[in-house]
Tab-separated table of C-alpha atoms and ligand atoms in Angstrom:
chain	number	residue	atom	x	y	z
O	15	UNK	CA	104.961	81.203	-23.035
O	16	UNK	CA	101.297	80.939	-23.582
O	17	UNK	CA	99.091	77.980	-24.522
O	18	UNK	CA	97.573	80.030	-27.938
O	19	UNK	CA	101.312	79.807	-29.367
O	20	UNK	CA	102.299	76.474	-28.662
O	21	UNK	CA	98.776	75.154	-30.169
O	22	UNK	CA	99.159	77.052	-33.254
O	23	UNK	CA	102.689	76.326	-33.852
O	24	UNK	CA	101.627	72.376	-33.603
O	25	UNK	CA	98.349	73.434	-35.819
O	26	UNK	CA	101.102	74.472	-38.111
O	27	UNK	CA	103.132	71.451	-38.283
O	28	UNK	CA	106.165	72.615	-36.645
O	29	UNK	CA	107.705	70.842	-33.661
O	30	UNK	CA	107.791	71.546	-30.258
O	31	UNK	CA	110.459	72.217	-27.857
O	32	UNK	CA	110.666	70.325	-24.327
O	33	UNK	CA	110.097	73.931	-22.184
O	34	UNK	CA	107.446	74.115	-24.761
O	35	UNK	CA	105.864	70.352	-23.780
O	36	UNK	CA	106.594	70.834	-20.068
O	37	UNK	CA	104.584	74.197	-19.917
O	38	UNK	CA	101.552	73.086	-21.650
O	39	UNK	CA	101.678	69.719	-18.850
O	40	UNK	CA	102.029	72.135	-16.133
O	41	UNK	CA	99.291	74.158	-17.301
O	42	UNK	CA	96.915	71.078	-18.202
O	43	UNK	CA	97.913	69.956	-14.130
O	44	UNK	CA	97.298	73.202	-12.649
O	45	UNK	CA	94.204	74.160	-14.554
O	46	UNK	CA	96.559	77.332	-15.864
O	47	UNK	CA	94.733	75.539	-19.895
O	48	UNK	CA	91.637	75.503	-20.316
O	49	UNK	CA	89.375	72.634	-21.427
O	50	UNK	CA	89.297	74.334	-25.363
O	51	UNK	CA	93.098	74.838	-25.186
O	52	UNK	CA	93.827	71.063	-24.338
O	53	UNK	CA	91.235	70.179	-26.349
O	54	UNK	CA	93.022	72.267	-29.340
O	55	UNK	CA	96.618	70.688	-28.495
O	56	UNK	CA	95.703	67.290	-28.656
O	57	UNK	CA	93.637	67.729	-32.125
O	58	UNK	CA	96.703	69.577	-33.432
O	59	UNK	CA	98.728	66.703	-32.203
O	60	UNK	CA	96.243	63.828	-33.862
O	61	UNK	CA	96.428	65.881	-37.489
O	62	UNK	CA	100.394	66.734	-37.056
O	63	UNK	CA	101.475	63.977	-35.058
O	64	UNK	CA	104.944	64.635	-33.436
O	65	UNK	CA	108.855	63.141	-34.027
O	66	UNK	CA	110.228	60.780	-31.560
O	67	UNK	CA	111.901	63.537	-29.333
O	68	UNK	CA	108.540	65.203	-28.741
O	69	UNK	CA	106.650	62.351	-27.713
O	70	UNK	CA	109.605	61.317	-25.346
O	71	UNK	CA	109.115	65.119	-24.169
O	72	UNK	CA	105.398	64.271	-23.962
O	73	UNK	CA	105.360	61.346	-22.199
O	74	UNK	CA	108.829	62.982	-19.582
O	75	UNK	CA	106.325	66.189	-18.883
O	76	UNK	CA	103.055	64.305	-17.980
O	77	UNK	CA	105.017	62.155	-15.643
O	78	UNK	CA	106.659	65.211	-14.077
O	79	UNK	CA	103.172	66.750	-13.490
O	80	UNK	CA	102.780	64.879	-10.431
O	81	UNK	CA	105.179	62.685	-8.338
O	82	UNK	CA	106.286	59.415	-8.955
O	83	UNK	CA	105.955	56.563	-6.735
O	84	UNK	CA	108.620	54.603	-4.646
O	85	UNK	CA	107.909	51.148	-3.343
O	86	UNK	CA	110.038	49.153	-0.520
O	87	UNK	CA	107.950	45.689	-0.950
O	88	UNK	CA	108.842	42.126	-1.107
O	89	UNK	CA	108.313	41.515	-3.927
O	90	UNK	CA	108.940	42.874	-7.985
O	91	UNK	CA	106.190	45.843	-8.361
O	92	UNK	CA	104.216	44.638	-12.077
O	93	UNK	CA	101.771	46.026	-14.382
O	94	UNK	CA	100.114	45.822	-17.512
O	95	UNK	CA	98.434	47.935	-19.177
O	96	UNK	CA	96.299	47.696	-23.394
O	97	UNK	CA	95.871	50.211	-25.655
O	98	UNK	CA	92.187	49.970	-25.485
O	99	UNK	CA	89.399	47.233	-26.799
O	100	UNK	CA	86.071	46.428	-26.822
O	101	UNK	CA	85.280	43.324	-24.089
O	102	UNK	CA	88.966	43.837	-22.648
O	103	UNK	CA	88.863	42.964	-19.294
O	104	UNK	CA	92.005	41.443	-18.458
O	105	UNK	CA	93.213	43.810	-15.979
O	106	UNK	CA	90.448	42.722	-13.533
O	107	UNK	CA	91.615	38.951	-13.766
O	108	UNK	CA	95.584	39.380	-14.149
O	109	UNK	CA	96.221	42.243	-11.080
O	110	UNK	CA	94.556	39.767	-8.594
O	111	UNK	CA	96.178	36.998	-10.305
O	112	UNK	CA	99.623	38.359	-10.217
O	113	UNK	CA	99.156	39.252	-6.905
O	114	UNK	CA	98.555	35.904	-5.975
O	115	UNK	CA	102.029	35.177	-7.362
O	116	UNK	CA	103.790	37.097	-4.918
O	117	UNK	CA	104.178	40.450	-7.324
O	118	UNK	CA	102.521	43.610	-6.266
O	119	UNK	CA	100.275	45.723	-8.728
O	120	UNK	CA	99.958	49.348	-8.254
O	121	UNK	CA	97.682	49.533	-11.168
O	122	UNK	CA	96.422	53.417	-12.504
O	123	UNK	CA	94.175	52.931	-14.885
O	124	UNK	CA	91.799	54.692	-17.146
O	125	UNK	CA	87.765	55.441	-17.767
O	126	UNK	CA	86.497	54.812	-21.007
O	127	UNK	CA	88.197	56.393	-24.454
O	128	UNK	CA	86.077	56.633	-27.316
O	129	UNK	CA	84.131	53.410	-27.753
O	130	UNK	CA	86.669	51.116	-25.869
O	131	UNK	CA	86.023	50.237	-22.508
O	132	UNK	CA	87.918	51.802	-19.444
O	133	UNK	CA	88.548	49.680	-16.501
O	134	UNK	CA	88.302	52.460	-13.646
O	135	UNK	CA	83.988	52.640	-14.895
O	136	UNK	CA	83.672	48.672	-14.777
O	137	UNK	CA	84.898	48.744	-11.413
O	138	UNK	CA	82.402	52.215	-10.502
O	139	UNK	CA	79.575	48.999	-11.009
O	140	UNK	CA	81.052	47.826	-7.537
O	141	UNK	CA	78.611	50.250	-4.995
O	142	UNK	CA	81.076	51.433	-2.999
O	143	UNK	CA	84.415	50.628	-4.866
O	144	UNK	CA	86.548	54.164	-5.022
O	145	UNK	CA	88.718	54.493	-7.821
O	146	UNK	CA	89.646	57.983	-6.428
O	147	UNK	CA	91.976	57.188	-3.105
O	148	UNK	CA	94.730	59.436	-1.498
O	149	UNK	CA	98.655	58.175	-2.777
O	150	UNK	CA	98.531	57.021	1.094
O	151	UNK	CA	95.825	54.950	0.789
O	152	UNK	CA	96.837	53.734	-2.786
O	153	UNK	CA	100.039	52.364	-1.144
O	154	UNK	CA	98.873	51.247	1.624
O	155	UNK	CA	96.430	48.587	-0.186
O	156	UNK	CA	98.930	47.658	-2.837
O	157	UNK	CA	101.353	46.618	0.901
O	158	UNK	CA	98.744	44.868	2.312
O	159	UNK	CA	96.745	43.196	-0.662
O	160	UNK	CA	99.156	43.171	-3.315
O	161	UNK	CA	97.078	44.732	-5.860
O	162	UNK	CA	95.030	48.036	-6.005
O	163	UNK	CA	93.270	49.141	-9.370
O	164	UNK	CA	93.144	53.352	-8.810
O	165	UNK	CA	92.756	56.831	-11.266
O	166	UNK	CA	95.733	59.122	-12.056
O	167	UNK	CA	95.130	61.651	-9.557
O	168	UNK	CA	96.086	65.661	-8.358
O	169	UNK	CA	99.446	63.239	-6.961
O	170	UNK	CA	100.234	60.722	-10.314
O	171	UNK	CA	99.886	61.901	-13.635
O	172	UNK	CA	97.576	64.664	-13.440
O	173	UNK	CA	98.176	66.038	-16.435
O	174	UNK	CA	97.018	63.207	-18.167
O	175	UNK	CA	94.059	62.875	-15.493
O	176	UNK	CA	92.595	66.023	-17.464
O	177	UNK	CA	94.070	65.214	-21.515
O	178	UNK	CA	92.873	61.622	-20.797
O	179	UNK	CA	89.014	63.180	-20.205
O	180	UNK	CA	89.095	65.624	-22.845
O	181	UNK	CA	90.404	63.432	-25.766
O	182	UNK	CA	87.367	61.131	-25.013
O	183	UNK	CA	84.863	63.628	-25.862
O	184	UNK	CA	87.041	65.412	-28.826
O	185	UNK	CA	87.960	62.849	-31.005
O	186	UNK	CA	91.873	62.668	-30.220
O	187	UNK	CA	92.051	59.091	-28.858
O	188	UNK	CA	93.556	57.909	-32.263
O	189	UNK	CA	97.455	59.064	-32.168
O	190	UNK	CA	100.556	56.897	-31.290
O	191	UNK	CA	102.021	60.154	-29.437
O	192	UNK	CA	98.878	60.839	-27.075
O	193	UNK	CA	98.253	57.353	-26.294
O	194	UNK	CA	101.990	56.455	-25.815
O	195	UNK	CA	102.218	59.279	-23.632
O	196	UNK	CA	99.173	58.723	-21.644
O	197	UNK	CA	99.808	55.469	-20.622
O	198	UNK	CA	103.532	55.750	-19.793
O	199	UNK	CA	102.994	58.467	-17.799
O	200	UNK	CA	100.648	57.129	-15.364
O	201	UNK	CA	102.907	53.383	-15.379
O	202	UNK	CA	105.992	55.057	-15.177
O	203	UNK	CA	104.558	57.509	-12.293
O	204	UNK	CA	103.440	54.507	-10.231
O	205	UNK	CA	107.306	53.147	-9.982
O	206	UNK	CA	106.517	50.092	-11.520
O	207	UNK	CA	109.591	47.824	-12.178
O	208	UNK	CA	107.912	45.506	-14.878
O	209	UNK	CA	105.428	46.482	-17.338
O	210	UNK	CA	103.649	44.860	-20.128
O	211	UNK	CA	101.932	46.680	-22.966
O	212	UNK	CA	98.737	44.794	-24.610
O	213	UNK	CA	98.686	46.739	-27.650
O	214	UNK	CA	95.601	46.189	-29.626
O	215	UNK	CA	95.175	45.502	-33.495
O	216	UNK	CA	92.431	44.449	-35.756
O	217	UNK	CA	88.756	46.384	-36.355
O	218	UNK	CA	88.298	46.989	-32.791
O	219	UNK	CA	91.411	48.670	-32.274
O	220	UNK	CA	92.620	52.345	-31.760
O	221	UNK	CA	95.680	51.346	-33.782
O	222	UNK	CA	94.371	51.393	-37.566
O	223	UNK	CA	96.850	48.313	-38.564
O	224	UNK	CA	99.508	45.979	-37.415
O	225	UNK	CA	102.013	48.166	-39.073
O	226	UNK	CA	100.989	51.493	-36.753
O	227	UNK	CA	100.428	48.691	-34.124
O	228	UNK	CA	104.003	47.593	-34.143
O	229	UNK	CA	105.659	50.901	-34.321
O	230	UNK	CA	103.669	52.041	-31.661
O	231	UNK	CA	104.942	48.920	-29.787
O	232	UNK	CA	108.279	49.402	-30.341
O	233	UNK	CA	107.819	52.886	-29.591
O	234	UNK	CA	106.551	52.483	-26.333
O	235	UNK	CA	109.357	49.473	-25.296
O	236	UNK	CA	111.805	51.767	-26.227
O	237	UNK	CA	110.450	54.396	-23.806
O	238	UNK	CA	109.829	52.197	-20.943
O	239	UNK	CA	113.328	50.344	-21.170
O	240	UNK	CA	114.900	53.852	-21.539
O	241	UNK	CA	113.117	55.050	-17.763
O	242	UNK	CA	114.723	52.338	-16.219
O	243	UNK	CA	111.283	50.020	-16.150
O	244	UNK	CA	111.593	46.293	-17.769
O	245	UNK	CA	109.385	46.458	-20.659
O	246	UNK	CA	107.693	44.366	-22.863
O	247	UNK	CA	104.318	44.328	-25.400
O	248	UNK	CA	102.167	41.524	-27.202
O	249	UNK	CA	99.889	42.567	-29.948
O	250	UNK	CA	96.744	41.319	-29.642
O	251	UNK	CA	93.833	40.654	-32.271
O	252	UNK	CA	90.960	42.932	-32.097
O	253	UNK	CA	89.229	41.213	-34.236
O	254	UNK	CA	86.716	40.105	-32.279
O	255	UNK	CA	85.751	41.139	-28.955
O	256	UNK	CA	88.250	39.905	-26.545
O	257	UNK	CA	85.715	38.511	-23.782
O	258	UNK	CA	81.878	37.781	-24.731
O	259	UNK	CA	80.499	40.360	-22.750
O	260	UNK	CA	80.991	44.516	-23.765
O	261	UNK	CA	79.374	46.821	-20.934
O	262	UNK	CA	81.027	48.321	-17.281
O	263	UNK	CA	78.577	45.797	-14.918
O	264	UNK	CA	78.706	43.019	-17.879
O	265	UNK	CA	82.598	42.936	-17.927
O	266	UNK	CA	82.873	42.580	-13.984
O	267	UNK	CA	80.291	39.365	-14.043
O	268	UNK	CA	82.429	38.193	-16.872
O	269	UNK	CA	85.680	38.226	-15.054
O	270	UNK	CA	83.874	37.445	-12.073
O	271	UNK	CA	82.720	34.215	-13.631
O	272	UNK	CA	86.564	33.569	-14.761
O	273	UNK	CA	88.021	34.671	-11.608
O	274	UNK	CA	85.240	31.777	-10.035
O	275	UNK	CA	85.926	29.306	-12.519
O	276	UNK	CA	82.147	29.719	-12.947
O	277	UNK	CA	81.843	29.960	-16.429
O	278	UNK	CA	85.604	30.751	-18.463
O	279	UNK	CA	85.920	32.744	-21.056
O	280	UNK	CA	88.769	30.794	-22.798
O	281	UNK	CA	90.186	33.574	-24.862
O	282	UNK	CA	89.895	36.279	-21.923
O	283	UNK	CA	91.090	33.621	-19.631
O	284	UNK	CA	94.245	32.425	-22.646
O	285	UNK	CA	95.314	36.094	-22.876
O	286	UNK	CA	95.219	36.715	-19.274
O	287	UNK	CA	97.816	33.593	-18.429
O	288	UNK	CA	100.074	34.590	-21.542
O	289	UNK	CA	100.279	38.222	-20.338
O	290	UNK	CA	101.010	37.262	-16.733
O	291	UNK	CA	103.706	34.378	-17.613
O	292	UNK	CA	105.339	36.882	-19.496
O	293	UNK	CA	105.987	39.648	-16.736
O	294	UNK	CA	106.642	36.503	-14.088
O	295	UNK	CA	109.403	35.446	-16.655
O	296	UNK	CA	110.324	38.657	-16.672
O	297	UNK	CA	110.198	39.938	-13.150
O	298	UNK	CA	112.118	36.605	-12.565
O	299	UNK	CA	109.556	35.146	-10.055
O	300	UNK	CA	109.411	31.869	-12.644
O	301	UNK	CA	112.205	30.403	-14.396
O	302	UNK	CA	110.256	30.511	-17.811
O	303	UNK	CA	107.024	32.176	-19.433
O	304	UNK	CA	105.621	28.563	-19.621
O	305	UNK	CA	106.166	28.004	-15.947
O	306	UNK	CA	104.603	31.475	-15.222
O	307	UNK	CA	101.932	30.805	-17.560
O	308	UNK	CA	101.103	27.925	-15.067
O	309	UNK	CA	101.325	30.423	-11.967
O	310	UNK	CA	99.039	32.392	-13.026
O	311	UNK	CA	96.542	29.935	-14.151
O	312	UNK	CA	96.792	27.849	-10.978
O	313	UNK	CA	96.386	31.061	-8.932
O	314	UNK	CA	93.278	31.270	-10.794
O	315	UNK	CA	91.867	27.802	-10.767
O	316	UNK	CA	92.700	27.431	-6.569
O	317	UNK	CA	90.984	30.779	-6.040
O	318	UNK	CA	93.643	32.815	-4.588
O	319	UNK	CA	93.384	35.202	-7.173
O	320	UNK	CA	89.878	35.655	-6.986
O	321	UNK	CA	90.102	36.015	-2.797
O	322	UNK	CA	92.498	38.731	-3.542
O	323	UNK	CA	90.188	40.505	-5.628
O	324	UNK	CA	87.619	40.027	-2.996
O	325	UNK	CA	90.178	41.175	-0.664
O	326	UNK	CA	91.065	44.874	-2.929
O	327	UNK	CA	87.404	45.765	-3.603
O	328	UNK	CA	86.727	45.454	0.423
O	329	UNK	CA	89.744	47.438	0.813
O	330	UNK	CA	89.212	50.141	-1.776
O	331	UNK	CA	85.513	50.467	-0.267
O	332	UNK	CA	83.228	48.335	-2.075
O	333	UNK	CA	81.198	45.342	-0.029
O	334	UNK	CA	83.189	42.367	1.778
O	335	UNK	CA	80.954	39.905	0.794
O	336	UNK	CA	81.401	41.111	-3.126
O	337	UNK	CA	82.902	37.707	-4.429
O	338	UNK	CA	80.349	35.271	-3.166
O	339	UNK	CA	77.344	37.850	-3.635
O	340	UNK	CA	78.771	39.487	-6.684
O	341	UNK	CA	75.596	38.207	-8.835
O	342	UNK	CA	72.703	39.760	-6.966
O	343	UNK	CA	75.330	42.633	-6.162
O	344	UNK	CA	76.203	44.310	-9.969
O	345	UNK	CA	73.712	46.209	-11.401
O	346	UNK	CA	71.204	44.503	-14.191
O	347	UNK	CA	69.270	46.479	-17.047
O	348	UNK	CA	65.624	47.136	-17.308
O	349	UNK	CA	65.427	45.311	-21.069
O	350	UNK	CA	67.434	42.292	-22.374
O	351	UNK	CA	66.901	41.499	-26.124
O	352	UNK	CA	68.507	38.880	-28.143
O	353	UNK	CA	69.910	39.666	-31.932
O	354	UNK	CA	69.337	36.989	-33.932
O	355	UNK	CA	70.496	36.207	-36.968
O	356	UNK	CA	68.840	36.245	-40.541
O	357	UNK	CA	71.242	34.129	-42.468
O	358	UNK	CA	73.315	31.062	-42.297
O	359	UNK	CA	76.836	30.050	-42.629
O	360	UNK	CA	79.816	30.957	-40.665
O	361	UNK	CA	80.557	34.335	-38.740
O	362	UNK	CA	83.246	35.650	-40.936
O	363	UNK	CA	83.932	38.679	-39.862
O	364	UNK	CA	82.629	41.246	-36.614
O	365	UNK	CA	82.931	44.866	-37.085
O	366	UNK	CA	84.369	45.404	-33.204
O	367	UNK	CA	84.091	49.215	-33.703
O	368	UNK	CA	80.546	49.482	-34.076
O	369	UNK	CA	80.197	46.928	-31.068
O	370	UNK	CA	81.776	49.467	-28.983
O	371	UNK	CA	79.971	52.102	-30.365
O	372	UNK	CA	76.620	50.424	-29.475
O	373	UNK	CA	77.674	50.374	-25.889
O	374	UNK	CA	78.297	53.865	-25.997
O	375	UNK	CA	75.099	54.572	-27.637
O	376	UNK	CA	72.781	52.344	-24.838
O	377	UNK	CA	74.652	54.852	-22.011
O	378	UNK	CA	77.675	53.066	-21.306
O	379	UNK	CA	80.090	55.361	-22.634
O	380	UNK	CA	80.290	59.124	-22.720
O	381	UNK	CA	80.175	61.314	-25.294
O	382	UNK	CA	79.995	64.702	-23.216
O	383	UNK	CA	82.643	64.636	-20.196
O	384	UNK	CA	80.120	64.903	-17.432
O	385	UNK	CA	78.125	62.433	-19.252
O	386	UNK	CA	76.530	60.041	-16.408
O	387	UNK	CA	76.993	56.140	-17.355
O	388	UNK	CA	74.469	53.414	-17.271
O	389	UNK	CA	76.720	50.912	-15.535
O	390	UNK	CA	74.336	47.766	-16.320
O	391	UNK	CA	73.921	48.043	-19.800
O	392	UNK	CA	76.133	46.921	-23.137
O	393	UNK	CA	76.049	43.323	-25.264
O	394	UNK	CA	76.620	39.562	-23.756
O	395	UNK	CA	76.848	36.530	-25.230
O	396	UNK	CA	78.641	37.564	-28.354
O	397	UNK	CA	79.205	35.072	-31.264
O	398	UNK	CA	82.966	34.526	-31.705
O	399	UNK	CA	84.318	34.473	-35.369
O	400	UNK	CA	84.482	31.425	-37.071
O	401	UNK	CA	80.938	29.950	-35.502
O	402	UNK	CA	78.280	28.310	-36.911
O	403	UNK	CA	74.974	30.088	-37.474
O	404	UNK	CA	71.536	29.247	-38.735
O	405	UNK	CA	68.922	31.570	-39.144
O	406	UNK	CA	67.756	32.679	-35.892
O	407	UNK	CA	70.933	31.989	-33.841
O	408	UNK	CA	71.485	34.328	-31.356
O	409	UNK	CA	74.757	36.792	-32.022
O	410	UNK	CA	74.415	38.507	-28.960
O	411	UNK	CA	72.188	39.903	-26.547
O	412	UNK	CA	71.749	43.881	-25.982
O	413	UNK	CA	71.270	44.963	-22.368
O	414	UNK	CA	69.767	48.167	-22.568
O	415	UNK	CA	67.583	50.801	-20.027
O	416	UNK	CA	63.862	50.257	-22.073
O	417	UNK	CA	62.551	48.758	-25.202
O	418	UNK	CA	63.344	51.697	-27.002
O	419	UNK	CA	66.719	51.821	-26.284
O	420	UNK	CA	67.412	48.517	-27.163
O	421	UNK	CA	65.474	48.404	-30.650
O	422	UNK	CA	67.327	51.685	-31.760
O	423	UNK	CA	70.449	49.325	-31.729
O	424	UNK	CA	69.134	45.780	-32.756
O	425	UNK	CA	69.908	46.120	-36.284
O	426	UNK	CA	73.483	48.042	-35.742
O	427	UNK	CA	74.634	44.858	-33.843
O	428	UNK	CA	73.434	42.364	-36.732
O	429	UNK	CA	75.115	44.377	-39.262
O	430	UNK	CA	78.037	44.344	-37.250
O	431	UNK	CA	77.996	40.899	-37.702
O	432	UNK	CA	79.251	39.396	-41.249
O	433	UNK	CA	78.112	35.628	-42.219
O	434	UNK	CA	79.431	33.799	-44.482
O	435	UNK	CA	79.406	30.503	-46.259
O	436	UNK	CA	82.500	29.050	-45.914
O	437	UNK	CA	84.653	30.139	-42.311
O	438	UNK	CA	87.365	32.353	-41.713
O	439	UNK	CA	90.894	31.243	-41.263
O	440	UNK	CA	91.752	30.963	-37.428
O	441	UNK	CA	93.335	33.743	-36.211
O	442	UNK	CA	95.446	33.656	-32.998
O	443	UNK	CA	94.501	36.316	-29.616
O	444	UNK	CA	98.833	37.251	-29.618
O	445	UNK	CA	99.671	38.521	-33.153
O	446	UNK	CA	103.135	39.631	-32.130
O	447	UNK	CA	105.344	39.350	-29.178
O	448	UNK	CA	108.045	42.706	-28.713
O	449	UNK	CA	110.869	42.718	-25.934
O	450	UNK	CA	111.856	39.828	-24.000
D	29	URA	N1	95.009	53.763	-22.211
D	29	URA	C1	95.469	54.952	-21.751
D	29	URA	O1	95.743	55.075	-20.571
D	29	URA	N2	95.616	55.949	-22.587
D	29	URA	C2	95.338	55.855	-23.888
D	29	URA	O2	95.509	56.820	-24.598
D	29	URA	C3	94.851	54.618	-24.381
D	29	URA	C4	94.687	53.587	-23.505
């Protein structure tokens, strides 16, 4: 088998076998494809798309690339994991959280993909946090702390280490098989017993509409349930950023601030508890979602969750003293301009897209696969939908490395901003629940 056939037979709209899938997961693992060949499969796969059996092959062969994880804890092993958004930092609130509830969170995550935020660079803005730790070390936190937020590594999921990187920079982050894939893999590698999918819709969402949203949810259950892990997926609105803040440093002070009960983002903090009741419910550590919803928001409000948080980022390598210091501690940019508005009414619609894209533009995203971040900069204070404006209300506020940086995207961020006489209809954050 070589790579050149099995590319051009997907280029060409024909399906793959499974010793087909498995060899080009090997070869992504041990380096035996190059960068243009996986770059190549997973374009053919985003124009072709593949049938059910090939994405189950997918998703079997990148788990197989590595090892999978086996846990012998006291407790049900949870995770959760979103298809991708723009101010989506829930993972940072709900694995300390859950943690505090007595589950434990083994939780491989991902860098950024495309213009949504990835939560393995928001934690790289905690000097000294590793992302990158040995399996032994891995397990060895998730024992003692309860949570640990980690890569896919050489050990779990490696092949989707590598197609993870290279779809970033190629333009293949939009297909139901190659995300589906990517994040099973990695969950289902980390022998996790419980899983919820946060599967994004709306204009700041990979998924183009709640129809592809759904499927892809179902999709994805289906999967999970079949491996043997209890799964289950809300879709969410991407309407709007999720969180007010969009940026790697930004989105840490943000769920820092929730995590304090400093300053709460209600819909961050909503989505979080609704997530996290959910898995309780179904992990069976509460009786009912409501009664796990209140788990996870009293673990949050008598700062147990935020002490283990303070408690994994010491662990993982970052500074002790992170959650009473972490102010002065995350980096800050150079230039902070506000956007203000020039017209009144309500904010009636945000395109999220372009918000993401601005963050990507100021240097907090990549667009080559070496690219170096700028962990301090991205947008705060973001106007949510339905708000009241006058002329000269602030929409948000760009954080960017110089003056010049930041006035390149002033006007981007305004027109990403629609205002409108009368207000929207409310929308709610859960669209859809799927599963128990
Ligand atoms: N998260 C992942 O891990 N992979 C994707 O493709 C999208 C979100």
């Amino acid at each position: 088998m070589d790579a050149q056939a099995i590319i051009g037979k997907k280029r060409d709209g024909l399906s793959l076998n499974i010793d087909e899938i498995n060899w080009f997961c090997n070869g992504l693992a041990s380096g035996q494809v190059s960068d243009a060949q996986a770059g190549a499969f997973a374009m053919a796969i985003t124009i072709n798309d593949m049938n059910n059996n090939e994405l189950t092959a997918l998703t079997e062969g990148m788990l197989k690339s590595g090892s999978t994880l086996k846990w012998d804890l006291p407790g049900p092993v949870l995770d959760k994991h979103s298809t991708g958004g723009v101010g989506d930092c829930v993972s940072l609130l709900l694995a300390p959280a859950l943690a505090a509830c007595g589950a434990f969170v083994p939780m491989v995550s991902g860098r950024g993909l495309g213009y949504t935020g990835g939560t393995l660079d928001k934690l790289d803005a905690i000097t000294g946090y590793k992302t990158q730790v040995s399996t032994v070390n891995f397990k060895k936190v998730v024992k003692e702390v309860g949570c640990a937020i980690v890569s896919a590594s050489n050990e779990i999921a490696p092949a989707d280490k590598r197609l993870y990187a290279i779809r970033d920079v190629t333009g293949t982050v939009e297909n139901i098989a190659l995300i589906s894939s990517s994040i099973l893999s990695k969950k289902l590698a980390s022998g996790v017993e419980g899983l919820i999918l946060d599967i994004k819709s709306g204009s700041g969402a990979v998924m183009p509409n709640l129809k592809a949203a759904t499927s892809l949810a179902k999709r994805m259950v289906e999967i999970g349930q079949q491996s043997g892990c209890s799964t289950s997926a809300f879709i969410t609105n991407m309407d709007q950023p999720l969180a007010s803040s969009a940026g790697n440093a930004l989105e840490v002070m943000t769920a820092m601030n929730c995590l304090t009960m400093h300053k709460v983002d209600s819909r961050l903090f909503k989505l979080t508890v609704s997530l996290g009741g959910s898995l309780l419910k179904n992990a069976k550590i509460s009786r009912s979602v409501k009664d796990g919803e209140k788990m996870i928001r009293d673990s949050i409000e008598s700062g147990l969750a935020v002490e283990k948080f303070g408690k994994m980022v010491c662990a993982l390598g970052g500074p002790g003293n992170f959650i009473d210091r972490y102010r002065d501690l995350l980096p800050e940019a150079a230039t902070i301009v506000e956007v203000k508005s020039q017209s009144a009414g309500y904010v009636s619609q945000i395109d999220v897209k372009r918000l993401g894209m601005v963050v990507v533009s100021l240097g907090g995203g990549r667009r080559q696969q070496d690219d170096k971040l700028d962990l301090s900069v991205g947008l705060d204070q973001f106007l949510p939908l339905g708000e009241k404006v006058s002329v000269g209300s602030v929409l948000a506020r760009v954080h960017g490395r110089d003056e010049d940086a930041v006035l390149n995207v002033i006007n981007i961020v305004r027109q990403a901003y629609n205002i409108s006489e009368a207000a929207p209809e409310k929308t709610e954050s859960i669209i859809k629940r799927i599963g128990k």
